[in-house]
Amino acid sequence: MENTPHVILVGAGAQQFAVENGFTLESVELSEDAKKAYAEWLKKSEYKPVINIENKKQNGPFAPNFFDDGTANHDTMGLVAMDAMGNLSGAVTTSGMAFKLHGRVGDSPIIGAGLFVDNEIGAATSSGTGEEVIRICGTHLVVEFMRQGYSPEMACKKAVQRIVKRDKEKAKTLQVGFLAMNKKGQYGAYAIQKGFVFSVKSNNENQIHQSKYLL
Ligand code: ASP
C-alpha cells in the first residue's frame, strides 16, 4: 500500500511481488501429521468447521490447525488499539481454515470484512467463519453502527444478528465473533455462540473477558 497504488495483491502476483521485495520462497510441503489428517478428511471431504474447537482441545500433534481426529481449527487473532494520542489502529492475523478449496480467501485479509478502522469513529475485527463475515462486510458494518451511535458491544451484536438473520439454521453450526473499540476507548464484543474470548489491556485493566452471545 505504501509502494504501489494498490491495496491488495493475491495469488501468483502477490508471490511474485513478495519475492521481488526480498521474501524467500519456502516449501509448503505438508508434514507427515498433516498428510495423515488430510487423508482422514478426504474420506468424507466435508467442509464443516467446528465451533470453538480451539476451546475444546489445545494440544495434539497438529495444533493449532489440525487435531488427532482430523477436525479443523480456526485461529484468527484480531487486535484493536488506541494510542496515547487517541489514535485507533487494528491488526488481524490468520492461517485461515483447514480443508478449504485452493484459492479460498477468508475475511481476515479483506478490509471491511475481517478488519476495519476509521480513526474518526472506531475499529473492529472479527474471528470465525470468514464467509459469513464477508457476506455482510462485517467489521465495516460494526464501525458504521458505532457511527450511528451504538456502543461497541451493541454494534457487534447488531452485526451478529445480521448474520443469524440470513440463515438461522446455518448459524447454529457456525461461530463468528466481533470485537470493537470506539473513539472514546470503550470496547465490546459479541458472538453467535458461547466461547468467544477477548482480552483487554489498559491503564486500568488487564483481563480476559467472555463475550456475550446470541444463540
Ligand atoms: N476468520 C478466519 C477465516 O475465515 C478463520 C478463523 O477465525 O480462524 O479464514
Coordinates of C-alpha atoms and ligand atoms in Angstrom, one line a residue:
M1 CA 0.0 0.0 0.0
E2 CA 3.0 2.3 0.6
N3 CA 5.0 1.3 -2.5
T4 CA 2.3 0.7 -5.1
P5 CA -1.0 2.4 -6.0
H6 CA -2.9 -0.9 -4.9
V7 CA -4.4 -2.0 -1.7
I8 CA -4.3 -5.8 -2.2
L9 CA -2.4 -8.3 -4.3
V10 CA -3.3 -12.0 -4.4
G11 CA -2.1 -15.4 -5.7
A12 CA 0.7 -15.6 -8.2
G13 CA 1.1 -11.8 -8.5
A14 CA 1.4 -11.4 -4.7
Q15 CA 4.0 -14.2 -4.6
Q16 CA 6.0 -12.5 -7.4
F17 CA 5.8 -9.2 -5.7
A18 CA 6.9 -10.7 -2.3
V19 CA 9.9 -12.5 -3.9
E20 CA 10.9 -9.3 -5.8
N21 CA 10.8 -7.5 -2.5
G22 CA 13.1 -9.8 -0.7
F23 CA 11.0 -12.6 0.7
T24 CA 12.3 -16.2 0.3
L25 CA 10.1 -18.7 -1.4
E26 CA 9.7 -21.6 1.1
S27 CA 8.4 -25.1 0.7
V28 CA 4.8 -25.7 1.7
E29 CA 5.1 -29.5 1.9
L30 CA 2.6 -30.9 4.4
S31 CA 4.1 -32.5 7.5
E32 CA 3.5 -36.3 8.0
D33 CA 0.9 -35.5 10.6
A34 CA -0.9 -33.0 8.4
K35 CA -0.8 -35.5 5.5
K36 CA -2.5 -38.1 7.7
A37 CA -5.1 -35.6 8.8
Y38 CA -5.8 -34.7 5.2
A39 CA -6.1 -38.3 4.2
E40 CA -8.6 -38.8 7.0
W41 CA -10.6 -35.7 6.0
L42 CA -10.7 -36.9 2.4
K43 CA -12.8 -39.9 3.4
K44 CA -15.8 -37.7 3.8
S45 CA -14.5 -34.4 2.3
E46 CA -16.9 -32.4 4.4
Y47 CA -16.1 -28.7 4.7
K48 CA -17.5 -28.3 8.2
P49 CA -15.7 -26.0 10.6
V50 CA -16.2 -27.0 14.2
I51 CA -17.4 -24.2 16.5
N52 CA -14.8 -23.1 19.2
I53 CA -12.6 -26.2 18.6
E54 CA -9.7 -24.2 20.0
N55 CA -11.5 -24.2 23.3
K56 CA -12.2 -27.9 23.2
K57 CA -8.7 -29.2 22.7
Q58 CA -5.5 -27.2 22.8
N59 CA -2.8 -29.8 22.1
G60 CA -2.1 -32.7 19.9
P61 CA 0.4 -33.2 17.1
F62 CA -1.4 -31.0 14.6
A63 CA -2.1 -28.0 16.9
P64 CA -3.0 -25.3 16.2
N65 CA -4.6 -26.1 12.8
F66 CA -5.2 -29.9 12.9
F67 CA -6.2 -32.2 15.6
D68 CA -5.9 -36.0 16.1
D69 CA -9.4 -36.6 14.9
G70 CA -8.7 -34.6 11.7
T71 CA -11.0 -31.8 12.6
A72 CA -10.2 -28.3 11.6
N73 CA -9.4 -25.4 13.9
H74 CA -9.6 -21.7 13.3
D75 CA -7.2 -19.3 14.8
T76 CA -7.7 -15.7 13.8
M77 CA -6.2 -13.2 16.1
G78 CA -7.6 -9.7 15.8
L79 CA -6.4 -6.6 17.7
V80 CA -7.8 -3.1 18.0
A81 CA -5.8 -0.5 19.9
M82 CA -5.8 3.2 20.9
D83 CA -2.5 5.0 21.5
A84 CA -1.8 7.9 23.9
M85 CA -2.9 10.4 21.4
G86 CA -6.3 8.7 20.9
N87 CA -5.5 7.3 17.5
L88 CA -7.0 4.0 16.6
S89 CA -5.4 1.1 14.8
G90 CA -6.0 -2.6 14.2
A91 CA -4.4 -5.8 13.0
V92 CA -5.6 -9.3 12.2
T93 CA -3.6 -12.4 11.5
T94 CA -4.9 -15.9 10.5
S95 CA -3.9 -19.1 8.9
G96 CA -7.4 -19.3 7.6
M97 CA -9.3 -22.5 7.8
A98 CA -8.2 -26.1 7.2
F99 CA -9.5 -28.2 4.3
K100 CA -10.7 -25.4 2.0
L101 CA -10.6 -25.1 -1.7
H102 CA -7.3 -23.9 -3.1
G103 CA -7.7 -20.1 -3.7
R104 CA -10.2 -19.6 -1.0
V105 CA -10.0 -16.1 0.5
G106 CA -11.2 -15.6 4.1
D107 CA -12.4 -12.5 5.8
S108 CA -9.1 -11.6 7.6
P109 CA -7.2 -10.1 4.6
I110 CA -10.2 -8.2 3.4
I111 CA -10.5 -4.7 4.8
G112 CA -14.1 -4.1 5.8
A113 CA -14.6 -7.9 6.4
G114 CA -12.1 -9.1 9.0
L115 CA -10.8 -5.7 10.0
F116 CA -11.9 -2.1 9.7
V117 CA -10.5 1.1 11.3
D118 CA -12.0 4.6 10.9
N119 CA -10.0 6.9 13.1
E120 CA -12.9 9.3 13.5
I121 CA -15.3 6.6 14.8
G122 CA -13.9 3.2 15.8
A123 CA -12.2 0.0 15.0
A124 CA -13.4 -3.6 14.7
T125 CA -12.1 -7.1 14.0
S126 CA -13.7 -10.5 13.6
S127 CA -12.9 -14.2 14.0
G128 CA -14.8 -17.3 12.9
T129 CA -16.3 -18.4 9.6
G130 CA -14.9 -15.8 7.2
E131 CA -17.5 -16.5 4.5
E132 CA -20.3 -15.2 6.8
V133 CA -18.3 -12.1 7.8
I134 CA -17.6 -11.3 4.1
R135 CA -21.2 -11.7 3.2
I136 CA -22.2 -8.8 5.5
C137 CA -19.0 -6.7 5.2
G138 CA -18.8 -7.4 8.9
T139 CA -16.3 -5.1 10.5
H140 CA -17.3 -2.2 8.3
L141 CA -20.8 -2.8 9.4
V142 CA -19.8 -2.7 13.1
V143 CA -18.0 0.6 12.6
E144 CA -21.0 2.0 10.7
F145 CA -23.2 1.0 13.7
M146 CA -20.8 2.8 16.0
R147 CA -21.1 5.9 13.7
Q148 CA -24.8 5.7 14.2
G149 CA -24.2 6.0 17.9
Y150 CA -24.4 2.4 19.1
S151 CA -21.9 1.2 21.8
P152 CA -19.2 -1.1 20.6
E153 CA -20.9 -4.1 22.2
M154 CA -24.3 -3.2 20.6
A155 CA -22.7 -2.6 17.2
C156 CA -21.1 -6.1 17.4
K157 CA -24.4 -7.6 18.5
K158 CA -26.2 -6.0 15.5
A159 CA -23.7 -7.4 13.1
V160 CA -24.0 -10.9 14.6
Q161 CA -27.8 -10.5 14.3
R162 CA -27.4 -9.7 10.7
I163 CA -25.5 -13.0 10.1
V164 CA -28.0 -15.0 12.1
K165 CA -31.0 -13.4 10.3
R166 CA -29.6 -14.5 6.9
D167 CA -29.9 -18.2 7.9
K168 CA -30.8 -19.1 11.4
E169 CA -30.3 -22.9 10.9
K170 CA -26.9 -22.5 9.4
A171 CA -25.9 -20.0 12.1
K172 CA -26.4 -22.7 14.7
T173 CA -23.4 -24.6 13.3
L174 CA -21.2 -21.5 13.0
Q175 CA -19.1 -19.3 15.1
V176 CA -18.4 -15.6 14.4
G177 CA -17.3 -13.1 16.9
F178 CA -16.7 -9.4 16.6
L179 CA -14.6 -7.2 18.8
A180 CA -14.8 -3.3 18.6
M181 CA -13.5 -0.1 20.2
N182 CA -14.8 3.4 19.7
K183 CA -13.1 6.7 19.7
K184 CA -13.8 7.1 23.5
G185 CA -11.8 3.9 24.2
Q186 CA -15.0 2.0 25.1
Y187 CA -14.9 -1.6 23.9
G188 CA -17.2 -4.5 23.4
A189 CA -17.6 -7.9 21.7
Y190 CA -20.4 -10.2 20.6
A191 CA -20.5 -13.7 19.1
I192 CA -23.0 -16.1 17.6
Q193 CA -22.2 -18.8 20.1
K194 CA -20.8 -19.1 23.6
G195 CA -17.0 -19.3 23.8
F196 CA -15.6 -16.2 22.1
V197 CA -12.9 -14.8 24.4
F198 CA -11.1 -11.5 24.3
S199 CA -8.6 -9.7 26.4
V200 CA -8.3 -6.1 27.4
K201 CA -5.2 -4.3 28.4
S202 CA -5.3 -0.6 29.6
N203 CA -4.0 1.5 32.4
N204 CA -7.0 0.3 34.5
E205 CA -7.4 -3.2 33.3
N206 CA -5.6 -6.4 32.3
Q207 CA -8.2 -9.0 31.9
I208 CA -9.8 -11.8 29.8
H209 CA -13.5 -11.5 29.1
Q210 CA -16.1 -13.9 27.8
S211 CA -18.1 -12.2 25.1
K212 CA -21.9 -12.2 25.2
Y213 CA -23.5 -14.4 22.5
L214 CA -26.8 -14.6 20.6
L215 CA -27.7 -18.3 20.4
Ligands
ASP1 N1 -11.7 -15.9 10.0 C1 -10.8 -17.0 9.5 C2 -11.2 -17.3 8.1 O1 -12.4 -17.5 7.8 C3 -10.9 -18.2 10.3 C4 -10.6 -18.0 11.8 O2 -11.3 -17.4 12.5 O3 -9.5 -18.6 12.2 O4 -10.3 -17.5 7.3

